[in-house]
mmCIF file with all atom_site columns, C-alpha atoms in Angstrom:
data_model
loop_
_atom_site.group_PDB
_atom_site.id
_atom_site.type_symbol
_atom_site.label_atom_id
_atom_site.label_alt_id
_atom_site.label_comp_id
_atom_site.label_asym_id
_atom_site.label_entity_id
_atom_site.label_seq_id
_atom_site.pdbx_PDB_ins_code
_atom_site.Cartn_x
_atom_site.Cartn_y
_atom_site.Cartn_z
_atom_site.occupancy
_atom_site.B_iso_or_equiv
_atom_site.pdbx_formal_charge
_atom_site.auth_seq_id
_atom_site.auth_comp_id
_atom_site.auth_asym_id
_atom_site.auth_atom_id
_atom_site.pdbx_PDB_model_num
ATOM 1   C CA . LEU T 1 1   ? -25.998 37.282 -1.757  1.00 92.00 ? 15  LEU T CA 1
ATOM 2   C CA . LEU T 1 2   ? -23.525 38.530 -5.021  1.00 95.00 ? 16  LEU T CA 1
ATOM 3   C CA . PRO T 1 3   ? -24.044 36.988 -7.935  1.00 95.00 ? 17  PRO T CA 1
ATOM 4   C CA . ALA T 1 4   ? -21.232 34.182 -8.721  1.00 97.00 ? 18  ALA T CA 1
ATOM 5   C CA . GLU T 1 5   ? -18.715 36.179 -10.341 1.00 96.00 ? 19  GLU T CA 1
ATOM 6   C CA . LYS T 1 6   ? -18.483 38.516 -8.225  1.00 97.00 ? 20  LYS T CA 1
ATOM 7   C CA . ARG T 1 7   ? -18.552 35.958 -5.201  1.00 97.00 ? 21  ARG T CA 1
ATOM 8   C CA . ARG T 1 8   ? -15.658 34.696 -6.287  1.00 97.00 ? 22  ARG T CA 1
ATOM 9   C CA . ALA T 1 9   ? -13.795 38.273 -6.441  1.00 98.00 ? 23  ALA T CA 1
ATOM 10  C CA . VAL T 1 10  ? -14.721 38.877 -2.904  1.00 97.00 ? 24  VAL T CA 1
ATOM 11  C CA . ARG T 1 11  ? -13.768 35.878 -1.327  1.00 97.00 ? 25  ARG T CA 1
ATOM 12  C CA . ALA T 1 12  ? -10.239 36.389 -2.725  1.00 97.00 ? 26  ALA T CA 1
ATOM 13  C CA . LEU T 1 13  ? -10.811 40.300 -1.747  1.00 98.00 ? 27  LEU T CA 1
ATOM 14  C CA . TYR T 1 14  ? -11.233 38.556 1.959   1.00 97.00 ? 28  TYR T CA 1
ATOM 15  C CA . ALA T 1 15  ? -8.812  35.876 1.374   1.00 97.00 ? 29  ALA T CA 1
ATOM 16  C CA . PHE T 1 16  ? -6.445  38.394 0.700   1.00 97.00 ? 30  PHE T CA 1
ATOM 17  C CA . CYS T 1 17  ? -7.377  40.865 4.047   1.00 97.00 ? 31  CYS T CA 1
ATOM 18  C CA . ARG T 1 18  ? -7.701  37.804 6.184   1.00 96.00 ? 32  ARG T CA 1
ATOM 19  C CA . VAL T 1 19  ? -3.694  37.097 5.611   1.00 96.00 ? 33  VAL T CA 1
ATOM 20  C CA . THR T 1 20  ? -2.347  40.580 6.058   1.00 96.00 ? 34  THR T CA 1
ATOM 21  C CA . ASP T 1 21  ? -4.388  40.445 9.114   1.00 94.00 ? 35  ASP T CA 1
ATOM 22  C CA . ASP T 1 22  ? -3.118  36.932 10.232  1.00 94.00 ? 36  ASP T CA 1
ATOM 23  C CA . ILE T 1 23  ? 0.225   37.931 9.652   1.00 94.00 ? 37  ILE T CA 1
ATOM 24  C CA . VAL T 1 24  ? 0.101   41.009 12.513  1.00 91.00 ? 38  VAL T CA 1
ATOM 25  C CA . ASP T 1 25  ? -2.071  38.994 14.943  1.00 85.00 ? 39  ASP T CA 1
ATOM 26  C CA . ARG T 1 26  ? -1.030  35.467 14.913  1.00 83.00 ? 40  ARG T CA 1
ATOM 27  C CA . GLY T 1 27  ? 2.441   35.253 12.943  1.00 73.00 ? 41  GLY T CA 1
ATOM 28  C CA . SER T 1 28  ? 5.474   34.603 14.816  1.00 79.00 ? 42  SER T CA 1
ATOM 29  C CA . GLY T 1 29  ? 9.005   35.609 14.568  1.00 83.00 ? 43  GLY T CA 1
ATOM 30  C CA . ASP T 1 30  ? 9.923   38.924 12.698  1.00 88.00 ? 44  ASP T CA 1
ATOM 31  C CA . THR T 1 31  ? 6.109   39.659 11.502  1.00 92.00 ? 45  THR T CA 1
ATOM 32  C CA . ARG T 1 32  ? 7.291   43.500 10.104  1.00 92.00 ? 46  ARG T CA 1
ATOM 33  C CA . THR T 1 33  ? 9.378   41.147 7.575   1.00 93.00 ? 47  THR T CA 1
ATOM 34  C CA . GLN T 1 34  ? 6.307   38.945 6.485   1.00 93.00 ? 48  GLN T CA 1
ATOM 35  C CA . LEU T 1 35  ? 4.566   41.588 5.917   1.00 94.00 ? 49  LEU T CA 1
ATOM 36  C CA . GLU T 1 36  ? 6.777   43.042 3.514   1.00 93.00 ? 50  GLU T CA 1
ATOM 37  C CA . GLN T 1 37  ? 7.488   40.302 2.021   1.00 92.00 ? 51  GLN T CA 1
ATOM 38  C CA . TRP T 1 38  ? 3.536   39.723 1.334   1.00 93.00 ? 52  TRP T CA 1
ATOM 39  C CA . HIS T 1 39  ? 3.115   43.249 0.908   1.00 92.00 ? 53  HIS T CA 1
ATOM 40  C CA . ARG T 1 40  ? 5.778   42.795 -2.612  1.00 90.00 ? 54  ARG T CA 1
ATOM 41  C CA . ARG T 1 41  ? 3.959   39.545 -3.380  1.00 89.00 ? 55  ARG T CA 1
ATOM 42  C CA . ILE T 1 42  ? 0.394   40.420 -3.769  1.00 86.00 ? 56  ILE T CA 1
ATOM 43  C CA . LEU T 1 43  ? 0.819   43.302 -5.786  1.00 83.00 ? 57  LEU T CA 1
ATOM 44  C CA . VAL T 1 44  ? 2.877   42.210 -8.754  1.00 84.00 ? 58  VAL T CA 1
ATOM 45  C CA . HIS T 1 45  ? 0.735   41.107 -11.625 1.00 81.00 ? 59  HIS T CA 1
ATOM 46  C CA . HIS T 1 46  ? 2.017   37.426 -11.750 1.00 87.00 ? 60  HIS T CA 1
ATOM 47  C CA . PRO T 1 47  ? 2.632   36.180 -8.362  1.00 89.00 ? 61  PRO T CA 1
ATOM 48  C CA . PRO T 1 48  ? 4.105   32.683 -7.592  1.00 89.00 ? 62  PRO T CA 1
ATOM 49  C CA . HIS T 1 49  ? 2.842   30.222 -8.938  1.00 91.00 ? 63  HIS T CA 1
ATOM 50  C CA . ASP T 1 50  ? 2.543   28.403 -5.413  1.00 92.00 ? 64  ASP T CA 1
ATOM 51  C CA . ASP T 1 51  ? 0.127   31.395 -3.709  1.00 93.00 ? 65  ASP T CA 1
ATOM 52  C CA . LEU T 1 52  ? -2.990  30.315 -4.456  1.00 95.00 ? 66  LEU T CA 1
ATOM 53  C CA . VAL T 1 53  ? -4.278  33.911 -2.631  1.00 95.00 ? 67  VAL T CA 1
ATOM 54  C CA . ALA T 1 54  ? -2.129  35.756 -4.223  1.00 95.00 ? 68  ALA T CA 1
ATOM 55  C CA . ILE T 1 55  ? -3.140  34.329 -8.044  1.00 95.00 ? 69  ILE T CA 1
ATOM 56  C CA . ALA T 1 56  ? -7.090  34.730 -6.866  1.00 96.00 ? 70  ALA T CA 1
ATOM 57  C CA . TRP T 1 57  ? -6.453  38.224 -5.592  1.00 96.00 ? 71  TRP T CA 1
ATOM 58  C CA . ALA T 1 58  ? -4.339  39.622 -8.597  1.00 95.00 ? 72  ALA T CA 1
ATOM 59  C CA . ASP T 1 59  ? -6.683  38.208 -10.722 1.00 95.00 ? 73  ASP T CA 1
ATOM 60  C CA . ALA T 1 60  ? -10.052 39.864 -9.216  1.00 96.00 ? 74  ALA T CA 1
ATOM 61  C CA . ARG T 1 61  ? -7.600  43.037 -8.679  1.00 96.00 ? 75  ARG T CA 1
ATOM 62  C CA . LEU T 1 62  ? -7.124  43.077 -12.129 1.00 95.00 ? 76  LEU T CA 1
ATOM 63  C CA . ARG T 1 63  ? -10.279 42.091 -13.700 1.00 97.00 ? 77  ARG T CA 1
ATOM 64  C CA . TYR T 1 64  ? -12.272 44.833 -11.137 1.00 98.00 ? 78  TYR T CA 1
ATOM 65  C CA . HIS T 1 65  ? -9.699  47.513 -11.969 1.00 97.00 ? 79  HIS T CA 1
ATOM 66  C CA . VAL T 1 66  ? -9.093  47.938 -7.839  1.00 97.00 ? 80  VAL T CA 1
ATOM 67  C CA . PRO T 1 67  ? -6.516  50.552 -7.057  1.00 96.00 ? 81  PRO T CA 1
ATOM 68  C CA . VAL T 1 68  ? -3.228  49.169 -6.140  1.00 94.00 ? 82  VAL T CA 1
ATOM 69  C CA . ARG T 1 69  ? -3.138  52.164 -3.500  1.00 96.00 ? 83  ARG T CA 1
ATOM 70  C CA . TYR T 1 70  ? -6.061  50.618 -1.660  1.00 97.00 ? 84  TYR T CA 1
ATOM 71  C CA . ALA T 1 71  ? -4.596  47.162 -0.945  1.00 96.00 ? 85  ALA T CA 1
ATOM 72  C CA . GLU T 1 72  ? -1.210  49.392 -0.018  1.00 96.00 ? 86  GLU T CA 1
ATOM 73  C CA . GLN T 1 73  ? -3.088  51.619 3.106   1.00 97.00 ? 87  GLN T CA 1
ATOM 74  C CA . LEU T 1 74  ? -4.858  48.083 4.043   1.00 97.00 ? 88  LEU T CA 1
ATOM 75  C CA . ILE T 1 75  ? -1.391  46.615 4.298   1.00 96.00 ? 89  ILE T CA 1
ATOM 76  C CA . GLU T 1 76  ? -0.181  49.913 6.275   1.00 95.00 ? 90  GLU T CA 1
ATOM 77  C CA . GLY T 1 77  ? -3.093  50.483 8.442   1.00 96.00 ? 91  GLY T CA 1
ATOM 78  C CA . VAL T 1 78  ? -2.779  46.440 9.669   1.00 95.00 ? 92  VAL T CA 1
ATOM 79  C CA . ALA T 1 79  ? 1.245   47.374 10.326  1.00 95.00 ? 93  ALA T CA 1
ATOM 80  C CA . ARG T 1 80  ? 0.312   49.775 12.777  1.00 93.00 ? 94  ARG T CA 1
ATOM 81  C CA . ASP T 1 81  ? -0.943  46.839 15.213  1.00 91.00 ? 95  ASP T CA 1
ATOM 82  C CA . LEU T 1 82  ? 3.015   46.243 15.035  1.00 91.00 ? 96  LEU T CA 1
ATOM 83  C CA . THR T 1 83  ? 3.615   48.752 17.669  1.00 89.00 ? 97  THR T CA 1
ATOM 84  C CA . PRO T 1 84  ? 1.362   49.174 20.707  1.00 80.00 ? 98  PRO T CA 1
ATOM 85  C CA . THR T 1 85  ? -0.116  52.697 19.614  1.00 86.00 ? 99  THR T CA 1
ATOM 86  C CA . ARG T 1 86  ? -2.772  55.048 21.822  1.00 94.00 ? 100 ARG T CA 1
ATOM 87  C CA . TYR T 1 87  ? -5.479  57.319 19.919  1.00 97.00 ? 101 TYR T CA 1
ATOM 88  C CA . GLU T 1 88  ? -5.560  60.571 21.545  1.00 97.00 ? 102 GLU T CA 1
ATOM 89  C CA . THR T 1 89  ? -8.800  61.679 19.590  1.00 98.00 ? 103 THR T CA 1
ATOM 90  C CA . PHE T 1 90  ? -11.615 60.041 17.688  1.00 98.00 ? 104 PHE T CA 1
ATOM 91  C CA . GLU T 1 91  ? -10.158 61.693 14.417  1.00 97.00 ? 105 GLU T CA 1
ATOM 92  C CA . GLU T 1 92  ? -7.045  59.937 14.976  1.00 97.00 ? 106 GLU T CA 1
ATOM 93  C CA . LEU T 1 93  ? -9.059  56.629 15.517  1.00 97.00 ? 107 LEU T CA 1
ATOM 94  C CA . ALA T 1 94  ? -10.859 57.275 12.661  1.00 98.00 ? 108 ALA T CA 1
ATOM 95  C CA . ALA T 1 95  ? -7.842  57.557 10.573  1.00 97.00 ? 109 ALA T CA 1
ATOM 96  C CA . TYR T 1 96  ? -6.580  54.163 11.630  1.00 97.00 ? 110 TYR T CA 1
ATOM 97  C CA . CYS T 1 97  ? -10.475 52.529 10.914  1.00 98.00 ? 111 CYS T CA 1
ATOM 98  C CA . TYR T 1 98  ? -9.615  53.874 7.671   1.00 98.00 ? 112 TYR T CA 1
ATOM 99  C CA . GLY T 1 99  ? -6.621  51.967 6.724   1.00 97.00 ? 113 GLY T CA 1
ATOM 100 C CA . VAL T 1 100 ? -8.224  48.602 8.271   1.00 97.00 ? 114 VAL T CA 1
ATOM 101 C CA . ALA T 1 101 ? -12.129 49.346 7.118   1.00 97.00 ? 115 ALA T CA 1
ATOM 102 C CA . SER T 1 102 ? -12.973 51.433 4.763   1.00 98.00 ? 116 SER T CA 1
ATOM 103 C CA . THR T 1 103 ? -10.045 50.356 2.304   1.00 98.00 ? 117 THR T CA 1
ATOM 104 C CA . VAL T 1 104 ? -11.295 47.377 2.570   1.00 97.00 ? 118 VAL T CA 1
ATOM 105 C CA . GLY T 1 105 ? -15.025 48.757 1.795   1.00 97.00 ? 119 GLY T CA 1
ATOM 106 C CA . LEU T 1 106 ? -13.509 50.991 -1.020  1.00 98.00 ? 120 LEU T CA 1
ATOM 107 C CA . MET T 1 107 ? -12.234 47.585 -2.799  1.00 98.00 ? 121 MET T CA 1
ATOM 108 C CA . SER T 1 108 ? -15.545 45.980 -2.330  1.00 97.00 ? 122 SER T CA 1
ATOM 109 C CA . MET T 1 109 ? -17.221 48.956 -4.576  1.00 97.00 ? 123 MET T CA 1
ATOM 110 C CA . HIS T 1 110 ? -15.160 48.433 -7.291  1.00 98.00 ? 124 HIS T CA 1
ATOM 111 C CA . VAL T 1 111 ? -15.989 44.680 -7.382  1.00 98.00 ? 125 VAL T CA 1
ATOM 112 C CA . ILE T 1 112 ? -19.762 45.439 -6.553  1.00 97.00 ? 126 ILE T CA 1
ATOM 113 C CA . GLY T 1 113 ? -20.150 48.428 -9.320  1.00 97.00 ? 127 GLY T CA 1
ATOM 114 C CA . TYR T 1 114 ? -20.923 52.236 -8.239  1.00 97.00 ? 128 TYR T CA 1
ATOM 115 C CA . ALA T 1 115 ? -22.648 54.981 -9.933  1.00 97.00 ? 129 ALA T CA 1
ATOM 116 C CA . GLY T 1 116 ? -19.505 57.554 -9.321  1.00 96.00 ? 130 GLY T CA 1
ATOM 117 C CA . ALA T 1 117 ? -17.004 59.189 -7.195  1.00 97.00 ? 131 ALA T CA 1
ATOM 118 C CA . HIS T 1 118 ? -19.746 60.863 -5.186  1.00 97.00 ? 132 HIS T CA 1
ATOM 119 C CA . ALA T 1 119 ? -20.158 57.969 -3.908  1.00 97.00 ? 133 ALA T CA 1
ATOM 120 C CA . ILE T 1 120 ? -16.854 57.182 -1.997  1.00 97.00 ? 134 ILE T CA 1
ATOM 121 C CA . PRO T 1 121 ? -17.184 58.957 1.148   1.00 98.00 ? 135 PRO T CA 1
ATOM 122 C CA . TYR T 1 122 ? -20.392 56.946 2.033   1.00 98.00 ? 136 TYR T CA 1
ATOM 123 C CA . ALA T 1 123 ? -18.032 53.577 1.642   1.00 97.00 ? 137 ALA T CA 1
ATOM 124 C CA . ILE T 1 124 ? -14.963 55.445 3.894   1.00 98.00 ? 138 ILE T CA 1
ATOM 125 C CA . LYS T 1 125 ? -17.783 56.421 6.986   1.00 98.00 ? 139 LYS T CA 1
ATOM 126 C CA . LEU T 1 126 ? -19.688 52.740 6.363   1.00 98.00 ? 140 LEU T CA 1
ATOM 127 C CA . GLY T 1 127 ? -15.965 51.492 7.161   1.00 98.00 ? 141 GLY T CA 1
ATOM 128 C CA . VAL T 1 128 ? -15.371 53.321 9.876   1.00 98.00 ? 142 VAL T CA 1
ATOM 129 C CA . ALA T 1 129 ? -18.685 52.485 11.708  1.00 98.00 ? 143 ALA T CA 1
ATOM 130 C CA . LEU T 1 130 ? -18.098 48.919 11.149  1.00 98.00 ? 144 LEU T CA 1
ATOM 131 C CA . GLN T 1 131 ? -14.684 48.836 12.902  1.00 98.00 ? 145 GLN T CA 1
ATOM 132 C CA . LEU T 1 132 ? -15.771 51.135 15.319  1.00 98.00 ? 146 LEU T CA 1
ATOM 133 C CA . THR T 1 133 ? -18.530 48.384 16.091  1.00 98.00 ? 147 THR T CA 1
ATOM 134 C CA . ASN T 1 134 ? -15.204 45.901 16.150  1.00 97.00 ? 148 ASN T CA 1
ATOM 135 C CA . ILE T 1 135 ? -13.463 47.878 18.578  1.00 98.00 ? 149 ILE T CA 1
ATOM 136 C CA . LEU T 1 136 ? -16.255 48.462 21.141  1.00 98.00 ? 150 LEU T CA 1
ATOM 137 C CA . ARG T 1 137 ? -17.244 44.648 21.124  1.00 98.00 ? 151 ARG T CA 1
ATOM 138 C CA . ASP T 1 138 ? -13.225 43.837 21.824  1.00 97.00 ? 152 ASP T CA 1
ATOM 139 C CA . VAL T 1 139 ? -12.446 46.156 24.575  1.00 97.00 ? 153 VAL T CA 1
ATOM 140 C CA . GLY T 1 140 ? -11.595 43.319 26.934  1.00 96.00 ? 154 GLY T CA 1
ATOM 141 C CA . GLU T 1 141 ? -9.950  41.132 24.008  1.00 95.00 ? 155 GLU T CA 1
ATOM 142 C CA . ASP T 1 142 ? -7.875  44.071 22.861  1.00 94.00 ? 156 ASP T CA 1
ATOM 143 C CA . TRP T 1 143 ? -7.008  44.914 26.010  1.00 95.00 ? 157 TRP T CA 1
ATOM 144 C CA . ARG T 1 144 ? -5.708  41.443 27.046  1.00 93.00 ? 158 ARG T CA 1
ATOM 145 C CA . ALA T 1 145 ? -3.106  41.902 23.979  1.00 90.00 ? 159 ALA T CA 1
ATOM 146 C CA . GLY T 1 146 ? -1.635  45.026 24.861  1.00 91.00 ? 160 GLY T CA 1
ATOM 147 C CA . ARG T 1 147 ? -4.366  47.292 22.629  1.00 93.00 ? 161 ARG T CA 1
ATOM 148 C CA . LEU T 1 148 ? -6.231  50.139 23.054  1.00 96.00 ? 162 LEU T CA 1
ATOM 149 C CA . TYR T 1 149 ? -7.969  51.573 20.489  1.00 97.00 ? 163 TYR T CA 1
ATOM 150 C CA . LEU T 1 150 ? -10.985 53.876 22.443  1.00 98.00 ? 164 LEU T CA 1
ATOM 151 C CA . PRO T 1 151 ? -10.073 57.700 22.111  1.00 98.00 ? 165 PRO T CA 1
ATOM 152 C CA . LEU T 1 152 ? -8.042  58.885 25.577  1.00 98.00 ? 166 LEU T CA 1
ATOM 153 C CA . GLU T 1 153 ? -9.419  62.082 25.213  1.00 98.00 ? 167 GLU T CA 1
ATOM 154 C CA . ASP T 1 154 ? -13.326 60.653 25.322  1.00 98.00 ? 168 ASP T CA 1
ATOM 155 C CA . LEU T 1 155 ? -12.192 58.167 28.559  1.00 98.00 ? 169 LEU T CA 1
ATOM 156 C CA . ALA T 1 156 ? -10.935 61.156 29.953  1.00 98.00 ? 170 ALA T CA 1
ATOM 157 C CA . GLN T 1 157 ? -14.113 63.214 29.696  1.00 98.00 ? 171 GLN T CA 1
ATOM 158 C CA . PHE T 1 158 ? -16.009 60.428 31.338  1.00 98.00 ? 172 PHE T CA 1
ATOM 159 C CA . GLY T 1 159 ? -13.652 60.398 34.330  1.00 97.00 ? 173 GLY T CA 1
ATOM 160 C CA . LEU T 1 160 ? -11.744 56.967 33.035  1.00 97.00 ? 174 LEU T CA 1
ATOM 161 C CA . ARG T 1 161 ? -8.091  55.975 32.629  1.00 95.00 ? 175 ARG T CA 1
ATOM 162 C CA . GLU T 1 162 ? -6.749  52.753 31.381  1.00 94.00 ? 176 GLU T CA 1
ATOM 163 C CA . ASP T 1 163 ? -6.792  51.320 35.281  1.00 94.00 ? 177 ASP T CA 1
ATOM 164 C CA . ASP T 1 164 ? -10.087 50.963 34.812  1.00 95.00 ? 178 ASP T CA 1
ATOM 165 C CA . LEU T 1 165 ? -9.786  49.386 31.628  1.00 94.00 ? 179 LEU T CA 1
ATOM 166 C CA . ALA T 1 166 ? -7.298  47.070 33.614  1.00 95.00 ? 180 ALA T CA 1
ATOM 167 C CA . ARG T 1 167 ? -10.046 46.572 36.134  1.00 95.00 ? 181 ARG T CA 1
ATOM 168 C CA . GLY T 1 168 ? -12.672 45.481 33.768  1.00 95.00 ? 182 GLY T CA 1
ATOM 169 C CA . GLN T 1 169 ? -15.502 46.723 35.704  1.00 95.00 ? 183 GLN T CA 1
ATOM 170 C CA . VAL T 1 170 ? -18.789 47.746 34.678  1.00 97.00 ? 184 VAL T CA 1
ATOM 171 C CA . THR T 1 171 ? -19.396 51.545 36.328  1.00 97.00 ? 185 THR T CA 1
ATOM 172 C CA . GLU T 1 172 ? -21.653 53.926 36.044  1.00 98.00 ? 186 GLU T CA 1
ATOM 173 C CA . ALA T 1 173 ? -19.026 56.152 34.009  1.00 98.00 ? 187 ALA T CA 1
ATOM 174 C CA . TRP T 1 174 ? -18.397 53.406 31.696  1.00 98.00 ? 188 TRP T CA 1
ATOM 175 C CA . ARG T 1 175 ? -21.891 53.137 31.078  1.00 98.00 ? 189 ARG T CA 1
ATOM 176 C CA . ALA T 1 176 ? -21.905 56.318 30.418  1.00 98.00 ? 190 ALA T CA 1
ATOM 177 C CA . PHE T 1 177 ? -19.035 56.059 27.823  1.00 98.00 ? 191 PHE T CA 1
ATOM 178 C CA . MET T 1 178 ? -20.153 53.574 25.997  1.00 98.00 ? 192 MET T CA 1
ATOM 179 C CA . ARG T 1 179 ? -23.673 54.913 25.568  1.00 98.00 ? 193 ARG T CA 1
ATOM 180 C CA . TYR T 1 180 ? -21.640 57.837 23.752  1.00 98.00 ? 194 TYR T CA 1
ATOM 181 C CA . GLN T 1 181 ? -19.310 55.325 21.664  1.00 98.00 ? 195 GLN T CA 1
ATOM 182 C CA . VAL T 1 182 ? -22.791 53.069 20.528  1.00 98.00 ? 196 VAL T CA 1
ATOM 183 C CA . ALA T 1 183 ? -24.906 56.719 19.798  1.00 98.00 ? 197 ALA T CA 1
ATOM 184 C CA . ARG T 1 184 ? -21.841 57.872 17.584  1.00 98.00 ? 198 ARG T CA 1
ATOM 185 C CA . ASN T 1 185 ? -21.249 54.406 16.058  1.00 98.00 ? 199 ASN T CA 1
ATOM 186 C CA . ARG T 1 186 ? -25.468 54.472 14.838  1.00 98.00 ? 200 ARG T CA 1
ATOM 187 C CA . LEU T 1 187 ? -24.652 57.861 13.682  1.00 98.00 ? 201 LEU T CA 1
ATOM 188 C CA . LEU T 1 188 ? -22.399 56.701 11.390  1.00 98.00 ? 202 LEU T CA 1
ATOM 189 C CA . TYR T 1 189 ? -24.000 54.140 10.217  1.00 98.00 ? 203 TYR T CA 1
ATOM 190 C CA . ALA T 1 190 ? -27.249 56.308 9.506   1.00 98.00 ? 204 ALA T CA 1
ATOM 191 C CA . GLU T 1 191 ? -24.951 58.510 7.722   1.00 98.00 ? 205 GLU T CA 1
ATOM 192 C CA . ALA T 1 192 ? -23.128 55.903 5.422   1.00 98.00 ? 206 ALA T CA 1
ATOM 193 C CA . MET T 1 193 ? -26.532 54.088 4.750   1.00 97.00 ? 207 MET T CA 1
ATOM 194 C CA . PRO T 1 194 ? -27.900 56.367 1.744   1.00 97.00 ? 208 PRO T CA 1
ATOM 195 C CA . GLY T 1 195 ? -24.417 55.645 -0.403  1.00 97.00 ? 209 GLY T CA 1
ATOM 196 C CA . LEU T 1 196 ? -26.020 51.942 -0.667  1.00 97.00 ? 210 LEU T CA 1
ATOM 197 C CA . GLY T 1 197 ? -28.525 53.556 -3.251  1.00 97.00 ? 211 GLY T CA 1
ATOM 198 C CA . LEU T 1 198 ? -24.998 54.271 -5.195  1.00 98.00 ? 212 LEU T CA 1
ATOM 199 C CA . LEU T 1 199 ? -24.106 50.691 -5.527  1.00 97.00 ? 213 LEU T CA 1
ATOM 200 C CA . ASP T 1 200 ? -24.906 48.621 -8.453  1.00 97.00 ? 214 ASP T CA 1
ATOM 201 C CA . GLY T 1 201 ? -28.349 46.958 -7.737  1.00 96.00 ? 215 GLY T CA 1
ATOM 202 C CA . ASP T 1 202 ? -27.122 43.076 -7.613  1.00 96.00 ? 216 ASP T CA 1
ATOM 203 C CA . GLY T 1 203 ? -24.844 44.059 -4.701  1.00 95.00 ? 217 GLY T CA 1
ATOM 204 C CA . ARG T 1 204 ? -27.084 46.532 -2.908  1.00 96.00 ? 218 ARG T CA 1
ATOM 205 C CA . PHE T 1 205 ? -28.502 44.152 -0.687  1.00 96.00 ? 219 PHE T CA 1
ATOM 206 C CA . ALA T 1 206 ? -25.249 42.168 0.648   1.00 95.00 ? 220 ALA T CA 1
ATOM 207 C CA . ILE T 1 207 ? -24.028 45.236 1.906   1.00 95.00 ? 221 ILE T CA 1
ATOM 208 C CA . ALA T 1 208 ? -27.261 46.597 3.532   1.00 96.00 ? 222 ALA T CA 1
ATOM 209 C CA . ALA T 1 209 ? -27.129 42.973 5.298   1.00 96.00 ? 223 ALA T CA 1
ATOM 210 C CA . ALA T 1 210 ? -23.798 43.480 6.486   1.00 94.00 ? 224 ALA T CA 1
ATOM 211 C CA . ALA T 1 211 ? -24.697 46.606 7.983   1.00 96.00 ? 225 ALA T CA 1
ATOM 212 C CA . GLU T 1 212 ? -27.690 45.338 9.371   1.00 96.00 ? 226 GLU T CA 1
ATOM 213 C CA . LEU T 1 213 ? -25.864 42.533 11.169  1.00 96.00 ? 227 LEU T CA 1
ATOM 214 C CA . TYR T 1 214 ? -23.250 44.273 12.372  1.00 96.00 ? 228 TYR T CA 1
ATOM 215 C CA . GLN T 1 215 ? -25.340 46.928 14.118  1.00 97.00 ? 229 GLN T CA 1
ATOM 216 C CA . GLY T 1 216 ? -27.161 44.155 15.837  1.00 97.00 ? 230 GLY T CA 1
ATOM 217 C CA . ILE T 1 217 ? -23.671 44.047 17.848  1.00 98.00 ? 231 ILE T CA 1
ATOM 218 C CA . LEU T 1 218 ? -24.406 47.327 19.425  1.00 98.00 ? 232 LEU T CA 1
ATOM 219 C CA . TYR T 1 219 ? -27.968 45.883 20.223  1.00 98.00 ? 233 TYR T CA 1
ATOM 220 C CA . ASP T 1 220 ? -25.905 42.874 22.319  1.00 98.00 ? 234 ASP T CA 1
ATOM 221 C CA . ILE T 1 221 ? -23.331 45.216 23.823  1.00 98.00 ? 235 ILE T CA 1
ATOM 222 C CA . GLU T 1 222 ? -26.244 47.148 25.574  1.00 98.00 ? 236 GLU T CA 1
ATOM 223 C CA . ALA T 1 223 ? -28.126 44.374 26.111  1.00 98.00 ? 237 ALA T CA 1
ATOM 224 C CA . TYR T 1 224 ? -25.019 42.606 28.259  1.00 97.00 ? 238 TYR T CA 1
ATOM 225 C CA . ASP T 1 225 ? -25.356 46.312 30.138  1.00 98.00 ? 239 ASP T CA 1
ATOM 226 C CA . TYR T 1 226 ? -21.493 47.300 28.116  1.00 98.00 ? 240 TYR T CA 1
ATOM 227 C CA . ASP T 1 227 ? -19.888 44.357 29.783  1.00 98.00 ? 241 ASP T CA 1
ATOM 228 C CA . VAL T 1 228 ? -16.986 44.434 27.113  1.00 97.00 ? 242 VAL T CA 1
ATOM 229 C CA . PHE T 1 229 ? -14.710 42.927 29.002  1.00 96.00 ? 243 PHE T CA 1
#
């Protein structure tokens, strides 16, 4: 849905994000060292000639003046998954979502083009909304991988504990908890959507489509009676 040149740059951005994520999620051996090596390789202006992803990403980053700090924040965010972590509050979870998702939106925004700094908060909010949708969809998969992203404070508010997640049963308490999470997720999307009007016209529809399609996952969760186990 993007013009050809911007599409190439976004593909390079996707490849950079995909490799970063796969090092942590699918890697073997010393993944922390591998991530550090990848970090050094993709932030130089002239990457190794045999690393096509790094070359493509360097070209896109320099061509569209993508701040290096966003790429570093993405790597730092993904690195948090190397150590089993629990998030006590939604604010703590939102900070994680910023690192692994909002940064991607901010980098994409440089490729697409945007009206000015006042567009940045909308991109951040949309990234948190997209990542929260991932989290709600993948509760069971994440739990089996030893990960829990749901705010412990919210679970306790609905009388739920980690033992309940281990059992993977859809109870009235679980439904109430998920209804609350889905409603908050939808509110984040609603608050982010005005930012679409601040993007360059030739990229606006692509981002709108992504946001709308992702919100469809929330309807699927509801259709399955919140059974995300």
